[in-house]
Amino acid sequence: MTSETSPPATQASTAQSQALFSRAQRVTPGGVNSPVRAFKSVGGSPRFIREAHGAYLTDADGHRLLDYIGSWGPMILGHDHPAVREAVADALSRGTSYGAPGEGEVRLAETVTRLTGVERVRFVNSGTEATMSALRLARGATARKFIVKFRGNYHGHADGLLVEAGSGLMTNAEGHLGRAAPSSAGVPEEYAALTLVSEYNDPVALDALMAERGHEVAAVIFEPVVGNAGVLIPTPNFLAALHRVREHGTLLIADEVMTGFRLSLRGATGLLGLTPDLICWGKIIGGGLPVGAYGGRADVMNYVSPQGPVYQAGTLSGNPLAMAAGLATLQVLENEPALYVKLESYTAQLAGGLSAAAREAGVPLSVNRVGSMLTAFHQDAPDGSIRTYTDAARSDTAAFARWFQQMLAGGVYWAPSQFESIFVSAAHGEAELSRTLDVARAAYLHLGRGA
Ligand SMILES: *Cc1c(COP(=O)(O)O)cnc(C)c1O
């Protein structure tokens, strides 16, 4: 899937990216440090990025690309936001890491607890570390072994969570669906056996699983709005079933690594009126630097060392540059609540525009959107009707790949997989919206002609 899907015009002018990719492949597995970046499910060679400002990336060949990835979520303010740049520069002038506590950690923790209502928060370096640590905590606090997750939800790459996982695991090199549990080689079946899997948006299945196994389940972990199977929105009945798991003494863990501070200042939890026992964060909480966090009620969080018996540590945790970037980002979001209104309005117009353009071109498309997260599934279903991993998996990934390549050739950098959300930033304005819809219209027409 290379030459047919990649327009020759851009192939000719991506020499620098291609040269970098060749060099990278000689020194790094697959040439990338995170799988979806390699463009395996859409074909062609990935663009190497030289710099990023506002809503735009500049690639190694000097092409300006309108960015809908936003580093997969963190860049809600747009790239190189002045407040974040200045905060990081200020922190940089005072050294890069101390291995001892500093005020930045206290200030970010105070902000996170105030905004989200958790009583205690611990900072780590990635979303993966946050979910992994929250599960250890849940097991330590309940003295139980099993956890429950949902098909197509992605919680990072810790062993026990690579079971029926979404994100890059939903597609492989051939664009087929990923394997059944475990989702990765190298995860012992014995680990995977401690992870029970249920279907997202199926309250009956969750109730049945909990009735049978609930007494041995430490935690149920879930994406409050799924981004990693494409966007899936929870139904009220499913949310009610999630809350019922606590009747079994099980802790409820909301993985807000993607949705936290994106869907609202209180995340999806605030938007949907959820009351989880623990919440995990990543992405926006670090403002583009590597930060993750987990938090919750004091009585649960006090199991974490050195307060309690559940060990968790990190050489660079609470890093002063990362804390400064996260704090500056949250401060802008808090001081400018109109940003969420703008994100909502832009993304709603984008969703409507994509639907209309696809319909006019005769291309089957089903758009799921909440706040500034959106997935346009290439399949014939009403907008908003895709609810589960199984629904999402019916999408025509080959059609998506052809559409993606047309968008990229037109200078619009969409997420290079059918099963990902795109992310709108505060730097996306009217000009970006109309340009995106112009390029998308042409791309759907191209697809509709069977090209
Ligand atoms: C991105 C993501 C993770 C993993 O975070 P990393 O920082 O990539 O380790 C976990 N959970 C969800 C919901 C995510 O979107």
Short mmCIF file of C-alpha atoms in Angstrom, two decimals, residues 158-380:
data_model
loop_
_atom_site.label_atom_id
_atom_site.label_comp_id
_atom_site.label_asym_id
_atom_site.label_seq_id
_atom_site.Cartn_x
_atom_site.Cartn_y
_atom_site.Cartn_z
CA ALA A 158 1.96 -1.91 30.76
CA ASP A 159 1.74 -5.73 30.52
CA GLY A 160 -1.64 -6.28 32.15
CA LEU A 161 -3.27 -3.57 30.04
CA LEU A 162 -2.14 -4.91 26.66
CA VAL A 163 -5.18 -7.13 26.49
CA GLU A 164 -7.81 -6.44 23.81
CA ALA A 165 -6.24 -2.97 23.61
CA GLY A 166 -7.01 -0.13 21.20
CA SER A 167 -4.84 2.60 19.62
CA GLY A 168 -1.92 1.34 17.51
CA LEU A 169 -2.96 -2.22 18.34
CA MET A 170 -6.18 -1.95 16.34
CA THR A 171 -4.27 -1.98 13.07
CA ASN A 172 -1.17 -3.84 12.01
CA ALA A 173 1.03 -3.49 8.93
CA GLU A 174 -1.68 -4.95 6.68
CA GLY A 175 -4.38 -2.71 8.14
CA HIS A 176 -6.19 -5.66 9.69
CA LEU A 177 -7.60 -5.75 13.17
CA GLY A 178 -5.23 -6.59 15.98
CA ARG A 179 -5.14 -9.98 17.61
CA ALA A 180 -7.22 -11.20 20.51
CA ALA A 181 -5.81 -11.11 24.05
CA PRO A 182 -2.98 -10.56 24.85
CA SER A 183 -2.49 -7.77 22.29
CA SER A 184 1.31 -7.97 22.33
CA ALA A 185 4.00 -10.61 22.20
CA GLY A 186 5.98 -10.70 25.42
CA VAL A 187 2.96 -10.48 27.71
CA PRO A 188 2.78 -13.79 29.61
CA GLU A 189 -0.64 -15.45 29.51
CA GLU A 190 -0.48 -15.59 33.30
CA TYR A 191 -0.47 -11.75 33.42
CA ALA A 192 -3.17 -11.43 30.80
CA ALA A 193 -5.31 -13.90 32.76
CA LEU A 194 -5.57 -11.36 35.59
CA THR A 195 -7.22 -8.88 33.19
CA LEU A 196 -10.91 -9.55 32.55
CA VAL A 197 -12.36 -7.93 29.46
CA SER A 198 -15.86 -6.62 28.92
CA GLU A 199 -17.50 -4.76 26.00
CA TYR A 200 -17.68 -0.96 26.18
CA ASN A 201 -21.23 0.41 26.30
CA ASP A 202 -22.65 -2.99 27.30
CA PRO A 203 -24.08 -2.54 30.85
CA VAL A 204 -25.63 -6.03 30.86
CA ALA A 205 -22.26 -7.69 30.18
CA LEU A 206 -20.53 -5.59 32.86
CA ASP A 207 -23.23 -6.33 35.46
CA ALA A 208 -23.01 -10.07 34.65
CA LEU A 209 -19.21 -10.13 34.87
CA MET A 210 -19.27 -8.27 38.19
CA ALA A 211 -22.01 -10.51 39.62
CA GLU A 212 -19.79 -13.52 38.95
CA ARG A 213 -16.29 -12.16 39.62
CA GLY A 214 -16.79 -8.80 41.37
CA HIS A 215 -15.58 -10.05 44.77
CA GLU A 216 -12.10 -10.67 43.30
CA VAL A 217 -11.89 -7.53 41.11
CA ALA A 218 -9.62 -4.78 42.48
CA ALA A 219 -10.54 -2.19 39.86
CA VAL A 220 -12.47 -1.45 36.72
CA ILE A 221 -10.47 0.87 34.46
CA PHE A 222 -12.12 2.67 31.55
CA GLU A 223 -11.84 5.57 29.12
CA PRO A 224 -14.74 7.89 30.08
CA VAL A 225 -14.92 8.90 26.42
CA VAL A 226 -12.93 6.46 24.28
CA GLY A 227 -10.35 7.97 21.97
CA ASN A 228 -8.31 4.89 21.18
CA ALA A 229 -10.80 2.87 19.12
CA GLY A 230 -11.73 6.09 17.40
CA VAL A 231 -14.06 8.25 19.47
CA LEU A 232 -16.77 6.26 21.30
CA ILE A 233 -19.23 8.04 23.56
CA PRO A 234 -20.59 6.24 26.65
CA THR A 235 -24.33 5.73 27.07
CA PRO A 236 -26.03 6.78 30.34
CA ASN A 237 -26.88 3.12 31.11
CA PHE A 238 -23.25 2.12 30.75
CA LEU A 239 -22.13 4.95 33.05
CA ALA A 240 -24.65 3.77 35.63
CA ALA A 241 -23.29 0.21 35.40
CA LEU A 242 -19.76 1.57 35.92
CA HIS A 243 -20.86 3.23 39.14
CA ARG A 244 -22.48 -0.02 40.31
CA VAL A 245 -19.13 -1.85 40.30
CA ARG A 246 -18.42 -0.25 43.66
CA GLU A 247 -21.17 -2.31 45.25
CA HIS A 248 -18.63 -5.16 44.98
CA GLY A 249 -15.91 -3.24 46.84
CA THR A 250 -14.20 -2.65 43.48
CA LEU A 251 -12.47 0.67 42.76
CA LEU A 252 -13.50 2.62 39.67
CA ILE A 253 -10.56 4.13 37.74
CA ALA A 254 -11.28 6.76 35.08
CA ASP A 255 -8.42 6.90 32.58
CA GLU A 256 -8.54 10.58 31.65
CA VAL A 257 -5.10 10.60 30.04
CA MET A 258 -6.71 11.80 26.80
CA THR A 259 -9.90 13.47 28.04
CA GLY A 260 -8.54 15.21 31.16
CA PHE A 261 -8.60 19.03 30.77
CA ARG A 262 -9.67 18.49 27.13
CA LEU A 263 -13.39 17.86 27.38
CA SER A 264 -13.70 20.38 30.20
CA LEU A 265 -11.52 21.75 33.01
CA ARG A 266 -12.84 18.82 35.05
CA GLY A 267 -12.34 16.43 32.16
CA ALA A 268 -14.87 13.86 31.02
CA THR A 269 -15.49 13.08 34.68
CA GLY A 270 -16.85 16.58 35.19
CA LEU A 271 -18.70 16.65 31.88
CA LEU A 272 -20.45 13.32 32.48
CA GLY A 273 -21.01 13.68 36.22
CA LEU A 274 -18.83 10.65 37.07
CA THR A 275 -17.42 10.02 40.53
CA PRO A 276 -14.51 7.57 40.10
CA ASP A 277 -12.29 6.52 43.02
CA LEU A 278 -9.10 7.19 41.07
CA ILE A 279 -8.33 9.28 37.98
CA CYS A 280 -5.30 8.99 35.68
CA TRP A 281 -3.93 11.89 33.64
CA GLY A 282 -1.28 12.48 31.00
CA LYS A 283 -1.00 14.52 27.81
CA ILE A 284 -2.46 18.01 28.59
CA ILE A 285 -1.34 17.86 32.24
CA GLY A 286 2.24 18.16 30.95
CA GLY A 287 1.54 20.86 28.35
CA GLY A 288 3.70 19.02 25.79
CA LEU A 289 6.36 17.77 28.20
CA PRO A 290 6.39 14.21 29.60
CA VAL A 291 4.02 14.12 32.59
CA GLY A 292 1.45 11.66 33.88
CA ALA A 293 -0.44 11.64 37.17
CA TYR A 294 -2.87 9.64 39.22
CA GLY A 295 -5.04 10.85 42.04
CA GLY A 296 -8.09 10.21 44.14
CA ARG A 297 -9.47 10.15 47.65
CA ALA A 298 -6.90 10.55 50.43
CA ASP A 299 -7.84 7.22 52.07
CA VAL A 300 -6.96 5.36 48.85
CA MET A 301 -3.96 7.49 47.79
CA ASN A 302 -2.42 7.14 51.26
CA TYR A 303 -1.56 3.54 50.38
CA VAL A 304 1.18 4.97 48.12
CA SER A 305 4.74 5.01 49.45
CA PRO A 306 6.23 6.63 51.50
CA GLN A 307 2.83 7.11 53.22
CA GLY A 308 1.77 3.52 52.63
CA PRO A 309 2.91 0.07 51.45
CA VAL A 310 2.37 0.40 47.64
CA TYR A 311 5.73 1.24 46.07
CA GLN A 312 6.00 3.75 43.24
CA ALA A 313 8.91 6.09 42.44
CA GLY A 314 10.56 8.05 39.61
CA THR A 315 13.96 9.67 39.09
CA LEU A 316 12.52 12.46 36.94
CA SER A 317 9.00 12.55 38.43
CA GLY A 318 7.83 16.09 39.15
CA ASN A 319 10.50 17.44 36.80
CA PRO A 320 10.61 21.25 37.09
CA LEU A 321 10.40 21.95 33.32
CA ALA A 322 7.49 19.56 32.90
CA MET A 323 5.66 20.98 35.93
CA ALA A 324 6.09 24.51 34.55
CA ALA A 325 4.66 23.54 31.14
CA GLY A 326 1.70 21.75 32.72
CA LEU A 327 0.95 24.55 35.15
CA ALA A 328 1.14 27.24 32.45
CA THR A 329 -1.23 25.23 30.24
CA LEU A 330 -3.79 24.69 33.01
CA GLN A 331 -3.58 28.37 34.00
CA VAL A 332 -4.42 29.51 30.47
CA LEU A 333 -7.33 27.04 30.31
CA GLU A 334 -8.62 28.22 33.65
CA ASN A 335 -8.25 31.93 32.89
CA GLU A 336 -9.86 31.68 29.46
CA PRO A 337 -12.96 29.47 29.85
CA ALA A 338 -14.15 30.75 26.43
CA LEU A 339 -11.49 28.50 24.89
CA TYR A 340 -13.66 25.44 25.53
CA VAL A 341 -16.60 27.15 23.82
CA LYS A 342 -14.41 27.93 20.82
CA LEU A 343 -13.07 24.36 20.65
CA GLU A 344 -16.60 22.99 20.83
CA SER A 345 -17.88 25.30 18.11
CA TYR A 346 -14.94 24.67 15.74
CA THR A 347 -15.16 20.91 16.12
CA ALA A 348 -18.95 20.84 15.75
CA GLN A 349 -18.63 22.77 12.48
CA LEU A 350 -15.85 20.44 11.37
CA ALA A 351 -18.06 17.41 12.09
CA GLY A 352 -21.01 18.89 10.22
CA GLY A 353 -18.81 19.92 7.30
CA LEU A 354 -17.20 16.48 6.95
CA SER A 355 -20.60 14.74 7.07
CA ALA A 356 -22.03 17.02 4.40
CA ALA A 357 -18.98 16.73 2.14
CA ALA A 358 -18.94 12.93 2.35
CA ARG A 359 -22.68 12.73 1.67
CA GLU A 360 -22.37 14.95 -1.41
CA ALA A 361 -19.55 12.77 -2.72
CA GLY A 362 -21.45 9.55 -2.01
CA VAL A 363 -18.83 8.36 0.48
CA PRO A 364 -20.18 6.40 3.50
CA LEU A 365 -19.12 8.17 6.68
CA SER A 366 -20.18 8.16 10.33
CA VAL A 367 -18.88 10.94 12.55
CA ASN A 368 -18.52 10.66 16.34
CA ARG A 369 -17.64 13.85 18.16
CA VAL A 370 -17.51 15.16 21.69
CA GLY A 371 -15.91 18.50 22.54
CA SER A 372 -12.70 18.83 20.53
CA MET A 373 -12.34 15.07 19.88
CA LEU A 374 -13.63 13.62 16.61
CA THR A 375 -13.42 10.46 14.52
CA ALA A 376 -14.91 10.15 11.03
CA PHE A 377 -15.43 6.40 10.55
CA HIS A 378 -15.53 5.25 6.92
CA GLN A 379 -18.69 3.19 7.08
CA ASP A 380 -22.38 3.48 6.35
#
